[in-house]
XYZ file of C-alpha atoms in Angstrom:
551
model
C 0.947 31.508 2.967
C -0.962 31.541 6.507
C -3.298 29.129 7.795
C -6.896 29.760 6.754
C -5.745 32.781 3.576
C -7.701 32.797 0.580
C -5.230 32.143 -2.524
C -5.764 32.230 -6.156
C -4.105 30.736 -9.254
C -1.715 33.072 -9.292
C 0.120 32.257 -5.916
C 0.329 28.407 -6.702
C 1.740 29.127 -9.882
C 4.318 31.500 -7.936
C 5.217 28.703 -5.657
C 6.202 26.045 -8.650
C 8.273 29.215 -9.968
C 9.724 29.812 -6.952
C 11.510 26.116 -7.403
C 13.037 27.206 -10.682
C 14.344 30.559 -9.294
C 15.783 29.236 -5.792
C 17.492 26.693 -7.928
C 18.780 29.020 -11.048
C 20.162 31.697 -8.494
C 21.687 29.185 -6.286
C 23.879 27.711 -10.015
C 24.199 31.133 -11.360
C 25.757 32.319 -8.381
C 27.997 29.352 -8.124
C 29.324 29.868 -11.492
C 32.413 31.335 -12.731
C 31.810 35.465 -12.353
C 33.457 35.718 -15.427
C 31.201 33.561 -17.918
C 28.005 33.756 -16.183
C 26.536 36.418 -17.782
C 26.766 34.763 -20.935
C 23.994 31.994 -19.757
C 21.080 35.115 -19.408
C 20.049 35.508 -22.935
C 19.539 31.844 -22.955
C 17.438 32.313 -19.596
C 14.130 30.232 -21.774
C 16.387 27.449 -22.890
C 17.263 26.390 -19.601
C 13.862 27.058 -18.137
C 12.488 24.902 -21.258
C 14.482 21.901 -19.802
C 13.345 21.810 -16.421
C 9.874 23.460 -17.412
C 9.225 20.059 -19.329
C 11.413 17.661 -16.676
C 9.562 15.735 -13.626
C 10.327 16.754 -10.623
C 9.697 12.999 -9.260
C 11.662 10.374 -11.502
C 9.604 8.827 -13.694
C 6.423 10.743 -12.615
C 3.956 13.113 -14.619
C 5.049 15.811 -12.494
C 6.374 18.198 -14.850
C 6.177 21.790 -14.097
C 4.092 22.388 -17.397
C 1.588 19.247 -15.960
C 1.092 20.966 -12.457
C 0.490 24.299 -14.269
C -2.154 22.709 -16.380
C -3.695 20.652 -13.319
C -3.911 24.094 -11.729
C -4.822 26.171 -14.604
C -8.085 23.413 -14.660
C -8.545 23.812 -11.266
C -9.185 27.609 -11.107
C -10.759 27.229 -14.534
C -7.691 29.183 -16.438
C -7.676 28.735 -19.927
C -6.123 25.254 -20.914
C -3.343 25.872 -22.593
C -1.150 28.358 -20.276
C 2.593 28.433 -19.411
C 4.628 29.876 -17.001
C 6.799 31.982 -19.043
C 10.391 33.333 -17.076
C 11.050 37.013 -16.779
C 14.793 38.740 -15.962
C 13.734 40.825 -12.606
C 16.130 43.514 -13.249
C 18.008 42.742 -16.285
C 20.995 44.804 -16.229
C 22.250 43.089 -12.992
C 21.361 39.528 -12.473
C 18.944 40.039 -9.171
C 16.532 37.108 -9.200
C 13.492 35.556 -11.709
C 9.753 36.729 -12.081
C 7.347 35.446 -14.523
C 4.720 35.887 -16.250
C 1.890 33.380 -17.628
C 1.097 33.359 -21.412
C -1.869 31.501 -23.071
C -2.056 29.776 -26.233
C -5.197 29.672 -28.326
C -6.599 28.968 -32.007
C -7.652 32.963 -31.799
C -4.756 34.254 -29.554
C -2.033 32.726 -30.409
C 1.489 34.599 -29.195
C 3.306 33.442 -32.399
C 1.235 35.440 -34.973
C 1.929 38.638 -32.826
C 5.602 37.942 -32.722
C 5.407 36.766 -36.475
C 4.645 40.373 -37.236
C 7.440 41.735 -34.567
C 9.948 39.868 -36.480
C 8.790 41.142 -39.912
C 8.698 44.859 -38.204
C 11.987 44.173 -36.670
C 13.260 43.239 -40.312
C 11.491 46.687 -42.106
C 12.629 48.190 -43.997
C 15.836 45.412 -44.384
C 17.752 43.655 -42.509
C 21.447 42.388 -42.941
C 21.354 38.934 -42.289
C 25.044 36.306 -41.540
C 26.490 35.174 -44.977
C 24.268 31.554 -43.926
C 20.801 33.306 -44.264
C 20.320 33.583 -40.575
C 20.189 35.856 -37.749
C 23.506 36.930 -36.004
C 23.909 36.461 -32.407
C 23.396 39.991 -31.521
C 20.317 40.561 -34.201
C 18.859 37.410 -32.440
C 19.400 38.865 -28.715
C 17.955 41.783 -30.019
C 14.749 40.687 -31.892
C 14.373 38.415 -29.030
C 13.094 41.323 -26.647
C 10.383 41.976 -28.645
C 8.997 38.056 -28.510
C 6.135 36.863 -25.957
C 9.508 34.372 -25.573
C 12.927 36.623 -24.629
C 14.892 33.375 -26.396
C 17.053 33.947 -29.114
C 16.239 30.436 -30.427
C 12.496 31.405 -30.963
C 13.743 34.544 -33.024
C 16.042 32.267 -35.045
C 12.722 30.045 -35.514
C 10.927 32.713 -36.567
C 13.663 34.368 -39.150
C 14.263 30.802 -40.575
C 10.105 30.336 -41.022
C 9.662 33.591 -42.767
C 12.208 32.817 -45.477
C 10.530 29.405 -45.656
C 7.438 30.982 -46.416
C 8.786 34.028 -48.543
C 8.176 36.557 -46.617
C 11.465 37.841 -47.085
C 13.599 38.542 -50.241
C 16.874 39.817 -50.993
C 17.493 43.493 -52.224
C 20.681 44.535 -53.885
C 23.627 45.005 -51.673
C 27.520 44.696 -51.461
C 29.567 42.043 -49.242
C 25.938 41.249 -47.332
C 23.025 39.015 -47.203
C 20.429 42.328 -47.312
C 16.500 40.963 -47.293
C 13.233 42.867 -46.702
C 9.501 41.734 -46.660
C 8.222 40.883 -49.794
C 4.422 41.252 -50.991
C 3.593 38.358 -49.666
C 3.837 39.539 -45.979
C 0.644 41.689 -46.643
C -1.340 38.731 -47.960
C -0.810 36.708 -44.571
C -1.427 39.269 -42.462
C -4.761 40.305 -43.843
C -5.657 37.009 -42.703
C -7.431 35.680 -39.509
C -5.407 35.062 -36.665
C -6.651 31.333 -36.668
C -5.593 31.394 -40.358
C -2.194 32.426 -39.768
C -1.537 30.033 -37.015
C -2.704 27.531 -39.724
C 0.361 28.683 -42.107
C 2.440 28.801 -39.597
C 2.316 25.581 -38.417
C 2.116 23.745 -42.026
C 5.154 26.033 -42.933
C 6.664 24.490 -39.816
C 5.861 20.633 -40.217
C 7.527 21.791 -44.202
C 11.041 23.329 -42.224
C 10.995 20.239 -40.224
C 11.264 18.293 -42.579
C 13.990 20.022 -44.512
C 15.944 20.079 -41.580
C 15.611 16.589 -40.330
C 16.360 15.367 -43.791
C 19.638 17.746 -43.851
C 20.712 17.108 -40.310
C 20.038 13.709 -39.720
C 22.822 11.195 -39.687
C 20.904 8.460 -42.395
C 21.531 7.076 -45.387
C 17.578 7.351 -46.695
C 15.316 10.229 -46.100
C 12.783 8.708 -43.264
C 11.260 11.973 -42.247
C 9.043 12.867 -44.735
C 6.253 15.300 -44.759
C 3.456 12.304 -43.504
C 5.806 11.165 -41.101
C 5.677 14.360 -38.971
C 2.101 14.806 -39.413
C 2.090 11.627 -38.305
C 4.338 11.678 -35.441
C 2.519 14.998 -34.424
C -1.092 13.649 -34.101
C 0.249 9.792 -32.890
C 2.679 10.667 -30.525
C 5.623 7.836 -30.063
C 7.897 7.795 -26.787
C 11.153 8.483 -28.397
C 13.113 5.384 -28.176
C 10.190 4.045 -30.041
C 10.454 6.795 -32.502
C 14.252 5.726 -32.497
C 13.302 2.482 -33.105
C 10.851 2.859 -35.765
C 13.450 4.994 -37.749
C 16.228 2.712 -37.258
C 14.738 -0.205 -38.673
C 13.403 1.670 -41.370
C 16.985 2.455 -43.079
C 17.705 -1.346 -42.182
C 19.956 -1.124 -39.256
C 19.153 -3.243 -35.735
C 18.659 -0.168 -33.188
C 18.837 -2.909 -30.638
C 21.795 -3.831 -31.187
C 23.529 0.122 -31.527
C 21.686 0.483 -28.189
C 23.484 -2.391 -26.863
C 26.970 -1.771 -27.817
C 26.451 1.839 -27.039
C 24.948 1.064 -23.510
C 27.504 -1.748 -22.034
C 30.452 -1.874 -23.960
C 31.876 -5.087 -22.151
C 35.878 -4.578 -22.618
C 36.157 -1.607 -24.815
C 37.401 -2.147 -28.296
C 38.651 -5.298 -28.423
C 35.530 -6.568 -27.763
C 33.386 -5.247 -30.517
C 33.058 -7.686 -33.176
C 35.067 -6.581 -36.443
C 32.384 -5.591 -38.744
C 30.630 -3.342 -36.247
C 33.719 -1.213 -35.947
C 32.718 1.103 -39.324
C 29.765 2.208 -40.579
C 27.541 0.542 -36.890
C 29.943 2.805 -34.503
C 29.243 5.618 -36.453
C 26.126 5.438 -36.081
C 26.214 5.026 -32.683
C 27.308 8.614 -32.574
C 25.045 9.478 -34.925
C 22.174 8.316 -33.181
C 23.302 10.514 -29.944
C 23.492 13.418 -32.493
C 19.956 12.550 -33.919
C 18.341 12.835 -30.473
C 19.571 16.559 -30.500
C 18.139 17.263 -33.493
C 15.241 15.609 -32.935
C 14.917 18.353 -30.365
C 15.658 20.826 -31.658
C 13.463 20.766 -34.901
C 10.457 18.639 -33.837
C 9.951 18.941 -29.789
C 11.171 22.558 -29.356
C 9.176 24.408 -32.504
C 6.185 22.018 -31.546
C 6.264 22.127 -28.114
C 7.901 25.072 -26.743
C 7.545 27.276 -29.415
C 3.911 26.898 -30.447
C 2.550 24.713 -27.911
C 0.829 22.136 -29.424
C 2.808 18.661 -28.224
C 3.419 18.785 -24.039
C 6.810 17.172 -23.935
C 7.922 15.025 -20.772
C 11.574 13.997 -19.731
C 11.361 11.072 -17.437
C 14.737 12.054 -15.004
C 14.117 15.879 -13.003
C 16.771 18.034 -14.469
C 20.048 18.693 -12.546
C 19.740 22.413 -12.795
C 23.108 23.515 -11.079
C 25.179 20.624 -13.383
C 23.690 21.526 -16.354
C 24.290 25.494 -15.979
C 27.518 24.595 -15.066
C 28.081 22.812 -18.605
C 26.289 25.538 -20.312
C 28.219 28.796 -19.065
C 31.621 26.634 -20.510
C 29.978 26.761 -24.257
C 27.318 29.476 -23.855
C 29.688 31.594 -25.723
C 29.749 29.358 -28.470
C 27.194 29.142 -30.998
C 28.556 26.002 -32.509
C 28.416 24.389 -28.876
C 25.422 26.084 -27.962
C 23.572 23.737 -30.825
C 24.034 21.012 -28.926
C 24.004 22.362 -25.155
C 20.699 23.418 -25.149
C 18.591 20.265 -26.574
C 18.470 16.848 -25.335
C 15.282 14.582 -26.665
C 12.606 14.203 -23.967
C 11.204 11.087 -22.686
C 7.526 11.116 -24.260
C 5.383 13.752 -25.368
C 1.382 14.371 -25.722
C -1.085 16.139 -27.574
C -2.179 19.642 -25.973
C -5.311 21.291 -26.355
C -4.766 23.151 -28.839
C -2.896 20.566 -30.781
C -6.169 18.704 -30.630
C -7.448 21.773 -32.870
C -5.440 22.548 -35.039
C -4.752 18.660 -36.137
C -8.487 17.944 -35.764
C -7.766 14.680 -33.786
C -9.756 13.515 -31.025
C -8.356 12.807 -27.365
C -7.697 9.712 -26.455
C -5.433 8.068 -23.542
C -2.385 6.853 -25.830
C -2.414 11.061 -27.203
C -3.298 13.102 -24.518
C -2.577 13.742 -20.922
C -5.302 15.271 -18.974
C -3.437 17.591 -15.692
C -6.632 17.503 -14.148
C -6.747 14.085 -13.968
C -3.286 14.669 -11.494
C -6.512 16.344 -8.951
C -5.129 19.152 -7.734
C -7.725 19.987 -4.703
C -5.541 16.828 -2.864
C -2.581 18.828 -3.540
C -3.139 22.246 -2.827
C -3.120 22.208 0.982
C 0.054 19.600 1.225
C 2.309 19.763 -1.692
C 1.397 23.353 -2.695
C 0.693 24.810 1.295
C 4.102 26.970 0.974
C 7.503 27.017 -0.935
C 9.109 25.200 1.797
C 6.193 22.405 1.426
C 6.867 21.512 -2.428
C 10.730 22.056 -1.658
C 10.264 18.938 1.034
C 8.285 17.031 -1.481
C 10.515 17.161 -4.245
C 13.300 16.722 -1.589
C 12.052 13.854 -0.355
C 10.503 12.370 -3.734
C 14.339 12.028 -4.870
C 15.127 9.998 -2.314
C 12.492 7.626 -2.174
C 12.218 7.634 -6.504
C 14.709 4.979 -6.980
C 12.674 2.685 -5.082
C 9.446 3.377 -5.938
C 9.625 3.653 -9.632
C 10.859 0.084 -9.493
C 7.724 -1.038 -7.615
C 9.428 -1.338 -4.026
C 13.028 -2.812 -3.475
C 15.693 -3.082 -6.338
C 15.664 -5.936 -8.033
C 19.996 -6.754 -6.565
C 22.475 -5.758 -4.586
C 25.862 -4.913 -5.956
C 28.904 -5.348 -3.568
C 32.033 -3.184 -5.066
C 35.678 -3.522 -3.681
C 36.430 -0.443 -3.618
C 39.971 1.166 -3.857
C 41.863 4.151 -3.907
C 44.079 4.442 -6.965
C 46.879 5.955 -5.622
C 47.147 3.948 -2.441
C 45.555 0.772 -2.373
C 45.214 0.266 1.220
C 42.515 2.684 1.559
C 39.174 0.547 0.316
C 36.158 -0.256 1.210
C 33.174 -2.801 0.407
C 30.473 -0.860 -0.732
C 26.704 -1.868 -1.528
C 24.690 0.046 -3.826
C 21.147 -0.803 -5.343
C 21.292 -1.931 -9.031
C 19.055 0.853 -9.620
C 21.257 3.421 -8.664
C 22.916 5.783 -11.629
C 26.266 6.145 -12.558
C 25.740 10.036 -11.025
C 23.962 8.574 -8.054
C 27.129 5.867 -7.130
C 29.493 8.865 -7.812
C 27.865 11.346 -5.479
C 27.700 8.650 -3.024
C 31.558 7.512 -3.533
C 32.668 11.500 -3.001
C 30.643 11.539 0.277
C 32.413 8.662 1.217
C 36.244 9.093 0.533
C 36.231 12.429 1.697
C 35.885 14.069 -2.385
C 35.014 17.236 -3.821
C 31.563 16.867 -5.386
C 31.876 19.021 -8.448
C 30.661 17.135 -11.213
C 33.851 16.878 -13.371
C 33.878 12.880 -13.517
C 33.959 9.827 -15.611
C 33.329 6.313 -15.169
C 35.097 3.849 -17.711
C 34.042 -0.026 -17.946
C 36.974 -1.312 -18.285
C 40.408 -2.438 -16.058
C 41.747 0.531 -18.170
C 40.713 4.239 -18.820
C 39.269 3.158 -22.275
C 37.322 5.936 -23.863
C 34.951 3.564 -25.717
C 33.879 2.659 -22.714
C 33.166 5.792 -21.010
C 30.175 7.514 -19.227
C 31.232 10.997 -18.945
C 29.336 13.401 -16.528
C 27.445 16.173 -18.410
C 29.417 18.404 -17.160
C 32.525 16.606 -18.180
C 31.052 15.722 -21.634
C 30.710 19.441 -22.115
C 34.229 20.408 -21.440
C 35.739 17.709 -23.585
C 33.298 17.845 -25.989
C 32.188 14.427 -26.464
C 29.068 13.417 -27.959
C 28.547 10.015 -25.863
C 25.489 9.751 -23.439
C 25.991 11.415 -20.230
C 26.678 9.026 -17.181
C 23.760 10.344 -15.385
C 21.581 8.357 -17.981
C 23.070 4.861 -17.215
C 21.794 2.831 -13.854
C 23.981 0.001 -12.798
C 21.749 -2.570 -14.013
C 22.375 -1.427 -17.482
C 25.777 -2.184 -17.564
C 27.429 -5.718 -18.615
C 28.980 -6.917 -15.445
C 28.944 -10.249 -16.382
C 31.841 -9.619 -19.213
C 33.534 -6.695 -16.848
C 33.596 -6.536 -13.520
C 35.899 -3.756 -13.347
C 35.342 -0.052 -13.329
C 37.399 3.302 -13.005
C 36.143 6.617 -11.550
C 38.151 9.347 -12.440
C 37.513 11.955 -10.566
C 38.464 15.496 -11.979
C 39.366 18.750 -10.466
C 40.366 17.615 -6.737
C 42.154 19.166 -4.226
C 45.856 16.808 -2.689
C 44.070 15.254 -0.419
C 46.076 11.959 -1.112
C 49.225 11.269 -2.051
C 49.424 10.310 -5.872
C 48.683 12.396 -8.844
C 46.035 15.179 -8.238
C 43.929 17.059 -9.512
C 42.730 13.661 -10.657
C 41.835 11.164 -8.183
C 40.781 7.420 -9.503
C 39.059 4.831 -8.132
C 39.013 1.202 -9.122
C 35.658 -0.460 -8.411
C 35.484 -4.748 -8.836
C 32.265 -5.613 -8.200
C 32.367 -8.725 -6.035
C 28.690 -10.010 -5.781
C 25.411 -9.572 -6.397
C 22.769 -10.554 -3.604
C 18.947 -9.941 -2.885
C 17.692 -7.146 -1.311
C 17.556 -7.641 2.386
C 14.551 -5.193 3.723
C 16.012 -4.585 6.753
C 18.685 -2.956 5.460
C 19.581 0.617 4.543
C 21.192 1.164 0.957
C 23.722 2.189 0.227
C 26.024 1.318 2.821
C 29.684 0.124 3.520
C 29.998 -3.871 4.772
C 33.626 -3.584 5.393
C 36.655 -1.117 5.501
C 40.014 -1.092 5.889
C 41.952 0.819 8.284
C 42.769 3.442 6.390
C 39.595 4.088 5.017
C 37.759 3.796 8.625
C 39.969 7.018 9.584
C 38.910 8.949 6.213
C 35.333 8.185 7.227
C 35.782 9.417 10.930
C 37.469 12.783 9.036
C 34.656 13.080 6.662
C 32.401 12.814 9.273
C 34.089 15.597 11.754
């Protein structure tokens, strides 16, 4: 935009897209050409993540925040979403949107209720499990406010939840068709039917998170979503609460789960059954936590505002997603991650007839968006220097100025040990953050594929796997990306391994793998005249890799 041009909603809302699409068709381009395609139809998914991600660590600024700050400041209806549009959709060319509101009158789900019934008339052939197939869902999926084959599963699973659908005689299929029952609904009020719908929902959540979850007692119950829903919990709370309701100590999974201090043969006997199960199972629970409370009530009819705390790594994550995209089994889990905290939206103040208050809502405007629209909003290059910047300084500022130590590693190349270095890194820094830095520093391919293992071994129980990684192996554990240094039990193991996947023979030894072996030597004070993180020493060997890094 020029100095001194009149601009309207629609051009500040075009300039937070414009983040999403620089950074999509930058990772989509860098794919593999022969899988990429495959990540398209689940175009909403991925815009979902980083549509509801800050874009400053542990800062309200979400896209879906700024669009409400801005939809208050131009006096846009409350509740309205940037929504992500294929620009040409037969070949991949770039990403428009459009904006879709959300209302007690208007709301986009009773429209595509109706779609979905029309796109079942007269019957539809559904997979032997009662459900869409991928292609029906692709397919339906066009003719949804939301192009995401996940909504049009939603919606197909709702209407047999509510009847709407019953099966007709057939051979060797699942053939349904609307029932009776469709016409009743639909002669209703659109406020009415959002009504069902939602009730319906909080009644499918329910049944799912009582089939899915990995408990021994049935803790979501029909009062406990309501619940959740109009007294919103930050999730580990929510984890908490629902661990210590089936009588297990979620402290204590969280603990073994988070610093595992010399793999195995340090876990205490009795918490190698049942308790380690659960620590998988409490990974697994965030997912569906996700994917049948935050997504339906969030993305799908708007009336929580989820936040993750951490800005999503867009390129990493589509990288992880074209390998399983393919896969509907892998796609369950690919797509949905719990988010940090959530609040009430406007409209969810309707429809549960609760009043605002600061512990369940988050007013945008409050973020006061006429000091922002001239600095952080002035261009695309302007909010691309912000957020630039903002991920540099984050570490530090969301822990109130300097980190609290300094960790000193020894450093060392696996495969030739006189190559090392002392390296100091804040205690703040993530297990993603110390790898990108490592890679910059002995001269490594910065691709994503790694893991970090707590232990003088490569000990899978104590592995952080990148997300990328995790995806290709398939684990369930936490990504490493989610771990800062600080979390981790140094005190019991001072020894850690980065493995380092997919390399090129730069060294001798054993590639594609290169491995590190970092023994952390100290831990000092901050000094404020200092730059972190830096290298204190360096042997001969690893001086000259720096000087070829560096040329």
């Amino acid at each position: 935009m020029k100095a001194g041009e009149v601009v309207n909603y629609t051009d500040y809302i075009s300039i937070l897209h414009s983040l999403f699409e620089k950074s999509f068709v930058g990772a989509y381009r860098d794919a593999d050409k022969n899988k990429r395609r495959k990540i398209l139809p689940y175009l909403h998914a991925v815009h979902r993540r980083w549509y509801y991600s800050t874009l400053v660590e542990y800062a309200p600024f979400s896209p879906a925040n700024l669009t409400g700050c801005i939809s208050a400041y131009f006096e846009e209806p409350a509740d309205t979403y940037i929504v992500p549009v294929l620009r040409t959709p037969t070949k991949f060319s770039g990403i428009n949107f459009r904006t879709v509101s959300y209302s007690l009158e208007n709301h986009p789900v009773v429209a595509d209720f109706r779609a979905l019934i029309n796109f079942c008339t007269p019957y539809i052939d559904l997979h032997q499990s009662s459900c869409l197939t991928d292609p029906q869902a692709l397919e339906a999926a066009e003719l949804l406010s939301l192009n995401d084959p996940h909504y049009a599963s939603f919606l197909l699973e709702l209407a047999l939840r509510m009847r709407l659908l019953k099966g007709c005689p057939s051979l060797y299929v699942q053939r349904m068709e609307p029932s009776k029952k469709c016409d009743e609904l639909f002669a209703l009020s659109n406020e009415d039917i959002l009504r069902e719908i939602v009730d319906a929902t909080i009644k499918m959540t329910v049944y799912n998170m009582q089939n899915e979850s990995p408990l021994p007692e049935n803790i979501f119950t029909e009062s406990f979503i309501r619940s959740l829903l109009a007294n919103p919990l930050e999730t580990d709370e929510l984890f908490q609460r629902v661990f210590d309701a089936a009588g297990y100590d979620f402290d204590a999974f969280a603990e073994i789960g988070n610093n595992p201090p010399g793999g195995l043969s340090d876990i205490p006997p009795e918490l190698l059954g049942i308790d380690m199960e659960m620590l998988s199972g409490a990974f697994f629970m965030g997912i569906v936590l996700d994917r049948y409370f935050y997504t339906p009530f969030g993305h799908f009819l708007r009336i929580i505002r989820p936040l993750y705390a951490l800005p999503f790594a867009l390129a990493e994550e589509l990288q992880a997603y074209v390998v399983v995209g393919g896969d509907p089994d892998e796609a369950f889990i690919a797509f949905f991650a719990p988010c940090s905290s959530y609040s009430l939206t406007d409209l969810g103040l309707k429809i549960l007839n609760v009043k605002k208050t600061d512990s369940n809502y988050f007013n945008a405007a409050d973020m006061n968006f006429e000091n922002m629209k001239d600095t952080i909003f002035a261009s695309e290059y302007a909010i691309e220097k912000f957020v630039e910047i903002a991920a540099i300084f984050s570490p530090v500022t969301s822990g109130g100025g300097l980190p609290d130590k300094i960790y000193t590693f020894r450093t060392r190349l696996g495969s030739d040990s006189s190559v090392w270095a002392h390296v100091q890194v804040p205690d703040t820094f993530t297990l993603e953050e110390l790898y990108d830095t490592l890679t910059g520093w002995f001269d490594l391919k910065n691709n994503g594929e790694y893991s970090f293992f707590h232990d003088k071994v490569e000990n899978r129980f104590a592995e952080y796997p990148s997300s990328k990684r995790g995806a290709k192996t398939k684990t369930t554990k936490k990504p490493a990306e989610l771990f800062t240094l600080a979390e981790l039990d140094f005190e019991h193991m001072q020894t850690m391994i980065l493995a380092a996947y997919g390399q090129s023979a730069i060294f001798s030894g054993e590639p594609p793998v290169v491995r590190l072996t970092l023994e952390r030597l100290t831990s000092k004070d901050p000094d404020p005249d200092d730059l972190y993180p830096c290298i204190s020493r360096a042997s001969k060997k690893m001086q000259e890799v720096l000087n070829n890094s560096s040329d």
